[in-house]
Coordinates of C-alpha atoms and ligand atoms in Angstrom, one line a residue:
X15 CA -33.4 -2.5 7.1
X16 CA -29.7 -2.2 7.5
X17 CA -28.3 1.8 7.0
X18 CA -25.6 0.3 4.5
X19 CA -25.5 -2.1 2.1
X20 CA -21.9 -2.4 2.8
X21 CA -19.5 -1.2 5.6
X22 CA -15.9 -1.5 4.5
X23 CA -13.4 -1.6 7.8
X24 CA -10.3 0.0 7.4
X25 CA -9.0 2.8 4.8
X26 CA -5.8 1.1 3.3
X27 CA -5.1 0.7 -0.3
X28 CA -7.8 -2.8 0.0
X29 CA -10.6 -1.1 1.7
X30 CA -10.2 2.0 -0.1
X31 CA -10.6 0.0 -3.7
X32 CA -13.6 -2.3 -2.5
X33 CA -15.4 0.7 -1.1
X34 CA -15.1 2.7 -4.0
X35 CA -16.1 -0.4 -6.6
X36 CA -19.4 -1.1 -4.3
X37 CA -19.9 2.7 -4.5
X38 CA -19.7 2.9 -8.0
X39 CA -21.9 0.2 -8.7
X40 CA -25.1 2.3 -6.8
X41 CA -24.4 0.0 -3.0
X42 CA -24.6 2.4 0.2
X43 CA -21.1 2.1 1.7
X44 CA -19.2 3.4 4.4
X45 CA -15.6 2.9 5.4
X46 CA -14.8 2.9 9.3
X47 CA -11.4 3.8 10.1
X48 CA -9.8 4.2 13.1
X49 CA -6.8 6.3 12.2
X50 CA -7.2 10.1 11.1
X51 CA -5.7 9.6 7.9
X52 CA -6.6 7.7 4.9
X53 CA -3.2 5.0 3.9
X54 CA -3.3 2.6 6.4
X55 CA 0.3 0.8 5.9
X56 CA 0.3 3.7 3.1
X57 CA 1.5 6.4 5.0
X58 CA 3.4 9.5 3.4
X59 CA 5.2 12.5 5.5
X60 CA 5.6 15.7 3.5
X61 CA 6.1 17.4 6.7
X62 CA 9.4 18.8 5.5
X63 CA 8.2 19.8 2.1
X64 CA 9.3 16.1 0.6
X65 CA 7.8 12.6 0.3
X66 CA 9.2 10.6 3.0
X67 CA 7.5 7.4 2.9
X68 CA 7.2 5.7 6.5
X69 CA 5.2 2.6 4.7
X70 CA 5.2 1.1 1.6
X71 CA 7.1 2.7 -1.1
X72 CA 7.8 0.5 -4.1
X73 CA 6.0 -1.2 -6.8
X74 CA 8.0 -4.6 -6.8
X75 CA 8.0 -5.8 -10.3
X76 CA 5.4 -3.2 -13.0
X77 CA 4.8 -6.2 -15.7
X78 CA 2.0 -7.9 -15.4
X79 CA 0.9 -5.3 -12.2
X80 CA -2.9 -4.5 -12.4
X81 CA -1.6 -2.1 -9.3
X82 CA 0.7 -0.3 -12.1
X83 CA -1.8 -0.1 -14.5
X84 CA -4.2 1.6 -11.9
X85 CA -0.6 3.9 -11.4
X86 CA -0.1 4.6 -14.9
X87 CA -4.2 5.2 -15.9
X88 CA -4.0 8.0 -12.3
X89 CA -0.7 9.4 -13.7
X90 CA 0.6 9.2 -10.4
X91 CA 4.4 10.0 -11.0
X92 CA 6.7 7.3 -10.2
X93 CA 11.1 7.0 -10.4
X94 CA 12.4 3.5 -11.5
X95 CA 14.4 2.4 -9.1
X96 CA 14.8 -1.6 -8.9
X97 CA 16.4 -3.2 -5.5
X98 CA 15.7 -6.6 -6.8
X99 CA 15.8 -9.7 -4.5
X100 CA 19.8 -9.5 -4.2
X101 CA 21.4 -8.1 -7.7
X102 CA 21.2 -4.6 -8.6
X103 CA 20.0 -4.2 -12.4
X104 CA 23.6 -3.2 -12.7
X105 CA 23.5 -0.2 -10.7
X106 CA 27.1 0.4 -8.8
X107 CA 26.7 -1.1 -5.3
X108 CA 29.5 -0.1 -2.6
X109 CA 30.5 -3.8 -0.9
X110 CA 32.2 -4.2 2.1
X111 CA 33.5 -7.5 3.3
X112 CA 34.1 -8.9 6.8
X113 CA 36.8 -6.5 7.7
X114 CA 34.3 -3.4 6.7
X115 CA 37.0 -3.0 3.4
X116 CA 35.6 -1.7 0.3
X117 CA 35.3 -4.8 -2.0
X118 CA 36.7 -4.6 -5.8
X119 CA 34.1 -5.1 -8.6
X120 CA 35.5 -8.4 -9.4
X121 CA 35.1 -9.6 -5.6
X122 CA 31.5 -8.1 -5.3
X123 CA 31.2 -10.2 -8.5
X124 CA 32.0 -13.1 -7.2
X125 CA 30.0 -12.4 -4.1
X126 CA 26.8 -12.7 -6.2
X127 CA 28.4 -15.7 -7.8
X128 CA 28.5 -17.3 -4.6
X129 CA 25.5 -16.1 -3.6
X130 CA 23.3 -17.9 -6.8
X131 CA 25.3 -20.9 -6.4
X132 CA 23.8 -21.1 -2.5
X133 CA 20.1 -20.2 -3.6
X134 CA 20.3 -23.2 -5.8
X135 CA 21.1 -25.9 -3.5
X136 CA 18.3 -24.1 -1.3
X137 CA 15.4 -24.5 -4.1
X138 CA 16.9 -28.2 -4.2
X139 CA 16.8 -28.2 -0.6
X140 CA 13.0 -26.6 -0.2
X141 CA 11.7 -29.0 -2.9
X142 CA 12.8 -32.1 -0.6
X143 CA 11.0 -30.2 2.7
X144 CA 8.9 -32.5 5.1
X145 CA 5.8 -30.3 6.1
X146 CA 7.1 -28.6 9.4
X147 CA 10.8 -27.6 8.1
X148 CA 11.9 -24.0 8.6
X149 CA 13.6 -22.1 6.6
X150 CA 16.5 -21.9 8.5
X151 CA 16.4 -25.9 8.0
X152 CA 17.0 -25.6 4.2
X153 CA 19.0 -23.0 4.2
X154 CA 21.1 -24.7 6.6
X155 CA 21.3 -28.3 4.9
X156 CA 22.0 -26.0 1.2
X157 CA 25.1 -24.1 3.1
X158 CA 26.2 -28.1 4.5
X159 CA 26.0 -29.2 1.6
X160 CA 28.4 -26.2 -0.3
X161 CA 30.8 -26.6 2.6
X162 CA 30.9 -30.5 1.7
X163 CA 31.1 -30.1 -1.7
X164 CA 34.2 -31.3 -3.5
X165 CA 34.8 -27.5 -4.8
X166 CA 34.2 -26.5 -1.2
X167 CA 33.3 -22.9 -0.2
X168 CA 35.5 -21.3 1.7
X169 CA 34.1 -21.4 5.4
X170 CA 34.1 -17.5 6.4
X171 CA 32.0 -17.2 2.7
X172 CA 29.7 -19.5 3.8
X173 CA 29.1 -17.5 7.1
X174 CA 28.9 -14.3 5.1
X175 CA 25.7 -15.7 2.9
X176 CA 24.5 -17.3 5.9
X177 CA 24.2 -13.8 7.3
X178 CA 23.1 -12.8 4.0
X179 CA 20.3 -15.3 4.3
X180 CA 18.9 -14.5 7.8
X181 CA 18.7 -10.7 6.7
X182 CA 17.3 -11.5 3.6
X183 CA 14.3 -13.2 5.4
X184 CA 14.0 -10.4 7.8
X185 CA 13.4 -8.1 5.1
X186 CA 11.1 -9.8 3.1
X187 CA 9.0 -11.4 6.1
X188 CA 10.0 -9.0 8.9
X189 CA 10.8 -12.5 10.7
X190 CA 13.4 -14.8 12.1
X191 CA 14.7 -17.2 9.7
X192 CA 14.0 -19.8 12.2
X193 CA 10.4 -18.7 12.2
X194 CA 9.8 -19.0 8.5
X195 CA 8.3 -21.7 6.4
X196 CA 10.5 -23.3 4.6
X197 CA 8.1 -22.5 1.7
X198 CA 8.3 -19.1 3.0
X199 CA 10.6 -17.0 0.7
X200 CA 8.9 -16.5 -3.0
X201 CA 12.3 -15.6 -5.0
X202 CA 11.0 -15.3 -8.6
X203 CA 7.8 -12.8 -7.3
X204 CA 9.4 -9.7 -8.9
X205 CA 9.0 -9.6 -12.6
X206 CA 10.1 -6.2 -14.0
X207 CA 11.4 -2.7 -12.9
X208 CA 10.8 -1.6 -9.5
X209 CA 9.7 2.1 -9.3
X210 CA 8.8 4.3 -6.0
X211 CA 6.6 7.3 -6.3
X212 CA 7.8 10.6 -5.4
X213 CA 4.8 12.6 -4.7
X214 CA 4.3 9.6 -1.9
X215 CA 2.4 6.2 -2.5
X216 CA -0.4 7.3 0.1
X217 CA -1.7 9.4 -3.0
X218 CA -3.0 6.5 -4.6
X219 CA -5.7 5.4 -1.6
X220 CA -6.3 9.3 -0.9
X221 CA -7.4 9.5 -4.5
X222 CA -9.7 6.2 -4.6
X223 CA -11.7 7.5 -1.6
X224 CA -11.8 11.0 -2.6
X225 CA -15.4 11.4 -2.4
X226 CA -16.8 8.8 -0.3
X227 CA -18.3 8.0 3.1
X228 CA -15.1 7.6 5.2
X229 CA -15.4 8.3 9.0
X230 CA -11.7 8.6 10.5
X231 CA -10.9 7.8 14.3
X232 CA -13.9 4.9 14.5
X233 CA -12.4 2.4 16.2
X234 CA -14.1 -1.1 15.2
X235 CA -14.5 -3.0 18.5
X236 CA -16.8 -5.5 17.9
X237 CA -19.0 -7.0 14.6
X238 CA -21.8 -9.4 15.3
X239 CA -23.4 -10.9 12.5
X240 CA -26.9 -12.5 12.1
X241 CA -29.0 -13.6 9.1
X242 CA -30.2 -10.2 9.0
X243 CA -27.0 -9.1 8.1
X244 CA -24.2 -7.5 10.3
X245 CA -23.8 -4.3 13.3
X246 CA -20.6 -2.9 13.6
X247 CA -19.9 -1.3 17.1
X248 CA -17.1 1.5 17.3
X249 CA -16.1 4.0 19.8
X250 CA -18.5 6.7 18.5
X251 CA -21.8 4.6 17.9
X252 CA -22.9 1.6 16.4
X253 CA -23.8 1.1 12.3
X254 CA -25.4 -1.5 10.8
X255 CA -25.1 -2.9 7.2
X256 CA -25.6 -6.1 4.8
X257 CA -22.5 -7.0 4.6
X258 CA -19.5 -6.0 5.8
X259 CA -15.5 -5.9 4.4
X260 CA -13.3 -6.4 7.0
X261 CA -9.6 -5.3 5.8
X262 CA -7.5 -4.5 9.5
X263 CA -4.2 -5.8 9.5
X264 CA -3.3 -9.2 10.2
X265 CA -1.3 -8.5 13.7
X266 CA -4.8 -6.1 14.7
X267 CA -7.1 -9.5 13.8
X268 CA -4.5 -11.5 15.7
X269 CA -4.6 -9.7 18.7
X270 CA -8.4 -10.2 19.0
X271 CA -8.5 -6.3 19.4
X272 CA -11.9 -7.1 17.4
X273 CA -14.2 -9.4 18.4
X274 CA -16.3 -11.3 16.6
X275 CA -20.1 -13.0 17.6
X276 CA -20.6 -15.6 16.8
X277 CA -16.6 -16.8 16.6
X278 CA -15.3 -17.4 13.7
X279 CA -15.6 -20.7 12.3
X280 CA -12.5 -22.3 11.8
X281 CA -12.0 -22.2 8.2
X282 CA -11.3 -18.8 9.2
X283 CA -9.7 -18.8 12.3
X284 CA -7.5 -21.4 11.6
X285 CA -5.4 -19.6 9.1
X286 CA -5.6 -16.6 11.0
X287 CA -3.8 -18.7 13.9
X288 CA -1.1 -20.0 11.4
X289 CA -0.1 -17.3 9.6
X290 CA 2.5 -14.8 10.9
X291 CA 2.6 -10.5 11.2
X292 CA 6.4 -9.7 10.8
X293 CA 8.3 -6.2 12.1
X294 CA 9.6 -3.9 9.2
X295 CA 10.9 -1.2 10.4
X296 CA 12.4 2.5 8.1
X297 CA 15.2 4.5 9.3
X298 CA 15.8 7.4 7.1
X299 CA 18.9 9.3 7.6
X300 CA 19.8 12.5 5.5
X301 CA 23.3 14.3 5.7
X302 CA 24.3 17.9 4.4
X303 CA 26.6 16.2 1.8
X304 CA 27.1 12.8 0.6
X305 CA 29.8 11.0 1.9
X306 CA 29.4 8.0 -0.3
X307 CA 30.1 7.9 -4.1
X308 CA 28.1 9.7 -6.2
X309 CA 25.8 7.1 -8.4
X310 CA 26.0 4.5 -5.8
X311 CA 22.5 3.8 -4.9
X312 CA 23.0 0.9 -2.1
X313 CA 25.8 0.2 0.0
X314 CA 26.1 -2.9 2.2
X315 CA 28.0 -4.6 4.9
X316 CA 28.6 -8.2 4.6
X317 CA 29.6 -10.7 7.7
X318 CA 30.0 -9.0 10.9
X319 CA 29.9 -5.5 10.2
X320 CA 26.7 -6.0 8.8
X321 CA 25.1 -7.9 11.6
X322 CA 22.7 -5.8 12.5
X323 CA 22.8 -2.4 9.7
X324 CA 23.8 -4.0 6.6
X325 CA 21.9 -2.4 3.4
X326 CA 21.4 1.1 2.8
X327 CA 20.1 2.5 0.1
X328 CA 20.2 5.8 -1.3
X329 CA 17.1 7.5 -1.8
X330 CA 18.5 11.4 -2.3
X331 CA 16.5 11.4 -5.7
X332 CA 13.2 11.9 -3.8
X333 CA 13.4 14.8 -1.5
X334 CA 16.7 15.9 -3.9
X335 CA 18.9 15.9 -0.8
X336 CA 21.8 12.9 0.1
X337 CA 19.5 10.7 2.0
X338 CA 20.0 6.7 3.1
X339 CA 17.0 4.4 3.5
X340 CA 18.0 1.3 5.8
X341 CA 16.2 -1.2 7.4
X342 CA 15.1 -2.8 11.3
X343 CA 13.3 -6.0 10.4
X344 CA 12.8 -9.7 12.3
X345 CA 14.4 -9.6 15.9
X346 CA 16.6 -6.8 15.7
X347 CA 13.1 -4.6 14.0
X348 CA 11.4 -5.3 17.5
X349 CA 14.0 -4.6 19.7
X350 CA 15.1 -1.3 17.9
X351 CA 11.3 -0.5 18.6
X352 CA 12.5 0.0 22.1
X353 CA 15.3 2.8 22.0
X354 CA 15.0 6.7 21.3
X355 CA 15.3 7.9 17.8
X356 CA 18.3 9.4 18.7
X357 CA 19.9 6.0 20.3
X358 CA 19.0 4.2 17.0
X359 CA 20.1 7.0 14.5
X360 CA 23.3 7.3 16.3
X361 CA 24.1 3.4 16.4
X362 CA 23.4 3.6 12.6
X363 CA 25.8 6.3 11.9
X364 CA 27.9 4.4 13.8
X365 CA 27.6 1.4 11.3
X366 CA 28.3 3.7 8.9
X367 CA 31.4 5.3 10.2
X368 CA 33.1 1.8 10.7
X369 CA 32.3 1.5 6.6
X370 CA 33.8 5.0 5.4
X371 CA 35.5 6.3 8.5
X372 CA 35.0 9.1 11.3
X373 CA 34.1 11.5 8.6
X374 CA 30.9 10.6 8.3
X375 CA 28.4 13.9 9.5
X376 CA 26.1 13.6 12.2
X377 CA 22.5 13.5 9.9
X378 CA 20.5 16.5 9.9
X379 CA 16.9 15.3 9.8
X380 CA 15.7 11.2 10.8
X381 CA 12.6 9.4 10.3
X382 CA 12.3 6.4 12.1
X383 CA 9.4 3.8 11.9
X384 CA 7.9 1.4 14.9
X385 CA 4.7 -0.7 12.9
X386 CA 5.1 -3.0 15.5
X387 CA 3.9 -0.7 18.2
X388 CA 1.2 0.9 16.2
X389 CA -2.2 -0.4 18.1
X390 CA -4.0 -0.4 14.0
X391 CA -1.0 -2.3 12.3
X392 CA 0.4 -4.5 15.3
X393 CA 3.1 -5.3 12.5
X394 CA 4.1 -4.6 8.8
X395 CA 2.9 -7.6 6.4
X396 CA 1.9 -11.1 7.0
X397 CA 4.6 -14.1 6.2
X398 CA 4.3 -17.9 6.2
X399 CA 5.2 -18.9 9.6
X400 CA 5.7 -22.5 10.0
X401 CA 3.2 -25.0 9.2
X402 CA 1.5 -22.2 7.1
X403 CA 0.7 -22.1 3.7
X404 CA 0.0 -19.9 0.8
X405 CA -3.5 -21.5 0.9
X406 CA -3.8 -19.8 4.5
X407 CA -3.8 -16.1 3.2
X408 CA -6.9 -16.7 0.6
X409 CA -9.0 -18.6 3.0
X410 CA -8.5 -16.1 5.7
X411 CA -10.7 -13.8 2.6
X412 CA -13.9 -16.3 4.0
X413 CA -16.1 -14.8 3.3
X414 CA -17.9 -16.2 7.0
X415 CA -21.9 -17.1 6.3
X416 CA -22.1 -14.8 3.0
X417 CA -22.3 -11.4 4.9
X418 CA -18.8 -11.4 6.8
X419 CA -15.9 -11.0 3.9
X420 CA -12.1 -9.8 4.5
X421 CA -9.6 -8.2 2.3
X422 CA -5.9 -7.0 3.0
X423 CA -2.6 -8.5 1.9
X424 CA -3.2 -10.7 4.4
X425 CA -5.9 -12.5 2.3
X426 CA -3.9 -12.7 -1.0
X427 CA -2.1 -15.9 -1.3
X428 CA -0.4 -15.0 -4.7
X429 CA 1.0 -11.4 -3.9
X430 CA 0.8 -11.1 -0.1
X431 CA 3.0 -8.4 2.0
X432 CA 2.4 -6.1 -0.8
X433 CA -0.2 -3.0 -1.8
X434 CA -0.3 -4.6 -5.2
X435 CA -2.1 -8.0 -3.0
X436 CA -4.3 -5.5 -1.2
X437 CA -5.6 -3.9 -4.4
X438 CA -6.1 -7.3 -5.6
X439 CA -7.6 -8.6 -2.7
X440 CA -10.3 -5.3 -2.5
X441 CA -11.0 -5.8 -5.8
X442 CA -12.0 -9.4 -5.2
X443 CA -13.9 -8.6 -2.3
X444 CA -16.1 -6.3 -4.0
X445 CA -16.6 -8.6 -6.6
X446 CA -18.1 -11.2 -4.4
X447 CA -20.8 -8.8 -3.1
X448 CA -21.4 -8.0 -6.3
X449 CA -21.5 -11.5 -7.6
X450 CA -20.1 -10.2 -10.8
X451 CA -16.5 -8.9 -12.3
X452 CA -15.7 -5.5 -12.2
X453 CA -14.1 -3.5 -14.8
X454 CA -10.4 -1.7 -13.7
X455 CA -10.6 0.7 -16.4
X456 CA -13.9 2.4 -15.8
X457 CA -12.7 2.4 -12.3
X458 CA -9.6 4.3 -13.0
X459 CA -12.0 6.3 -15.4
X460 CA -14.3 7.2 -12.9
X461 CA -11.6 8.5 -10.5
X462 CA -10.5 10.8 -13.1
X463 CA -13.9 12.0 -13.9
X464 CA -14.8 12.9 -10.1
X465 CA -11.5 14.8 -9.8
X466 CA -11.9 16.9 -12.9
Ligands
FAD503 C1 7.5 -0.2 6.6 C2 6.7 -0.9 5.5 C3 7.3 -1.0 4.2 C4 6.5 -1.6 3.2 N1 7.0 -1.6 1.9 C5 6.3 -2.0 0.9 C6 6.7 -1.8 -0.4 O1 7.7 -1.2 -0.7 N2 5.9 -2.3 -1.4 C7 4.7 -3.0 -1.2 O2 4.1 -3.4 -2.1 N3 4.3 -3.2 0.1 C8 5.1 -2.7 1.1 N4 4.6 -2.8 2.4 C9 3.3 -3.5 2.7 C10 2.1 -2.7 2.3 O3 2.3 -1.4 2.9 C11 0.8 -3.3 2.7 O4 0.8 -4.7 2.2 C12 -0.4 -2.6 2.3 O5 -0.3 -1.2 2.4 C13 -1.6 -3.2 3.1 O6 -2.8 -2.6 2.8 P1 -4.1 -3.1 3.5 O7 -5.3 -2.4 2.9 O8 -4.1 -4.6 3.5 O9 -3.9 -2.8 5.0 P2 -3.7 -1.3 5.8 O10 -3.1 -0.4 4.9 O11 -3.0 -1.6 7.0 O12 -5.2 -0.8 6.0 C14 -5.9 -1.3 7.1 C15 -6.6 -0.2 7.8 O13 -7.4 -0.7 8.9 C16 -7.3 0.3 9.9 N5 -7.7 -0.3 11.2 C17 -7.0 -1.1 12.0 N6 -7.7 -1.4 13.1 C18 -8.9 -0.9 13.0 C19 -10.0 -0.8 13.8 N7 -10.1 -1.5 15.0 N8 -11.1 -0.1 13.4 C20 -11.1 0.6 12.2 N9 -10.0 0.6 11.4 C21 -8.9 -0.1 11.8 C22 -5.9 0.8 9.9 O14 -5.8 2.0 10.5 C23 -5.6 0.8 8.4 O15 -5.9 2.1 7.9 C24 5.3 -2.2 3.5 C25 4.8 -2.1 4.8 C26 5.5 -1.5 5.8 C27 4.9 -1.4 7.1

């Protein structure tokens, strides 16, 4: 007889829910992790006596969440504070244009003008796609099309959203535009205010595993299943269960740091092959005073002196001291990966000094992110490379001859790249073993009750 009815790989916000369902419903269930912390992708600092969040941080869209009702039923504490897919919920945003001038409200208007008017012709342009197109290939034919127009955009605009575009999909998918389906972008996902959580988002899987049976630094090398069920090997010993939960990172299952015996059958791998891990990378940058206005909670640098540092945001409300949150993603994420801190902290500032001058201070404390390099992440979140499909992500979930099942953001083809798509995607896992729904309130309920 196996030890565990259940042995649930990986401690992120997905194995960390499907653990604690199956444990709650009376299963035997241990969670192997190979870090030593609990948060996977999940991963706050409070080092300095503040939540810095070096992973996720937001909540992208609260109505219709089941992640912020699990929020709200913890009463985790959260701050509303909505980026939005391009417009700002009205907030004031500082533009800059080509020549790094500060752009007038009725310019930074028209700028989003311009901008809707380009992500229309590219919807028009992505519903014509031939299986194979890139994003880059409707983007391109939408910004032709403007430029041929008989109201023509003027040419350096064009470049600008073109710019716009490619940076876009580098922070959404941590990839090349080139590299991304042309079905790749979901523009209406975020319904609702956005909110970020100051006592840091890794609360919320440290409080669903309070409790359990989780064994940090066990490195997962190798699962071989049978019709007796499944052995896990690690690097401290081997554990055998009925089934098994396997929710590593897509870039970790890519890299075939695991492997499975028998293979996996294609239905499986297949998908696995298709789908892409991007690079999202967080550099944090806090100053003794704020040099930019006061209410202004992003800045950005359009055309060329945004190329490479063109969005920051300012996230001084968390630690309550004048702090900017920018962004390394795509191409330019990977090869920041390979500098010092202090190389990419001083090219930043110097972004910033071409935007509001020499005065800028040198910061005073930096937190700087590499998920690509991180052996148990191997990226930040899964996107639709080409050829892939949203169809990819779920049937990456298997589960492989009723024993082998996989969770993660990966595996959730309506809400993937997120922690709201791993909650989901935990909670459907541990509804298969069950063979039965689970209820999300007595969940939350029961979290409550063990911390009391
Ligand atoms: C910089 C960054 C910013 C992000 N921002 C947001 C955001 O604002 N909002 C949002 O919704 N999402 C965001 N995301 C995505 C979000 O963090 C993830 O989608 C989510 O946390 C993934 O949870 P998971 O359970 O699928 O995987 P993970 O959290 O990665 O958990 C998997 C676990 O498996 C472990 N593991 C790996 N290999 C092994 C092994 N061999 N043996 C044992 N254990 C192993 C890992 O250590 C990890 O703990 C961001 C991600 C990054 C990197």
């Amino acid at each position: 007889m196996p030890e565990f009815d259940t042995i649930v790989i990986g401690a992120g916000m997905s194995g960390a829910t499907a653990a604690r369902l199956l444990s709650d419903a009376g299963q035997r269930v241990t969670v192997l992790e190979a870090r030593d912390r609990i948060g996977g992708r999940m991963h706050t600092d409070r080092d300095a006596g503040f939540s810095v969040d070096l992973g996720a941080s937001w909540i992208h869209g609260i109505e219709d969440s089941r992640l912020w009702e699990l929020v709200q039923a913890l009463g985790a504490p959260s701050i509303e504070f909505t980026v939005g897919s391009f417009q700002a919920g009205g907030r004031p945003i500082a533009d800059f244009d080509g020549a790094a001038r500060r752009m007038s409200a009725t310019e930074s208007a028209q700028w989003v003008a311009d901008v809707d008017a380009a992500d229309h012709a590219v919807k028009e342009q992505i519903s014509r796609a031939r299986p194979g197109d890139t994003y880059l290939d409707v983007t391109e034919r939408a910004l032709d099309a403007l430029e041929r127009h008989r109201d023509a955009m003027d040419p350096e605009r064009v470049d600008e959203i073109r710019e716009f575009f490619r940076h876009r999909v580098e922070e959404q998918c941590g990839a090349w535009i080139g590299d991304l389906d042309a079905h790749g972008l979901d523009e209406d996902a975020i319904d609702g205010d956005e909110v970020v959580f100051p006592r840091g988002y890794d609360e919320l899987p440290r409080r669903v595993t309070a409790g359990l049976d989780v064994r940090l630094e066990h490195v997962v090398r190798r699962i071989v299943r049978s019709t007796e069920g499944l052995r896990v090997e690690t690097d401290r010993g081997v554990f055998t269960a009925a089934q098994a939960v396997v929710t590593v990172p897509l870039g970790v299952l890519k890299a075939g740091t695991i492997a499975f015996e028998p293979a996996l059958p294609a239905e499986v791998a297949d998908p696995l092959a298709r789908l892409g891990m991007g690079v999202f990378n967080k550099i944090f940058l806090q100053f003794s005073e704020r040099f930019w206005d006061e209410g202004v909670y992003a800045i950005r640098a359009l055309g060329e002196p945004g190329e490479h540092w063109h969005s920051w945001y300012d996230v001084s409300a968390i630690s309550g001291r004048p702090t900017l949150l920018t962004f390394a993603a795509g191409p330019f994420g990977q090869r920041m990966q390979t500098l010092t801190d202090d190389a990419i902290s001083a090219d930043a500032v110097a972004a910033l000094r071409r935007l509001y001058g020499e005065s800028v201070p040198q910061p005073v404390a930096q937190w700087i992110t590499r998920w690509g390099q991180d052996p148990f992440s191997l990226g930040s979140y899964s996107h639709l490379a080409t050829g892939s499909s949203h169809g990819d992500h779920d049937a990456l979930a298997g589960p492989v001859d009723g024993v082998l099942h996989f969770a993660g953001e990966a595996t959730w083809g309506a809400e993937p790249a997120t922690v709201g798509g791993a909650y989901a995607s935990g909670v459907r896992a541990a509804e298969r073993i069950l063979g039965r729904r689970v209820d999300l309130e007595a969940f939350a309920a029961g979290i409550l009750l063990s911390e009391a």
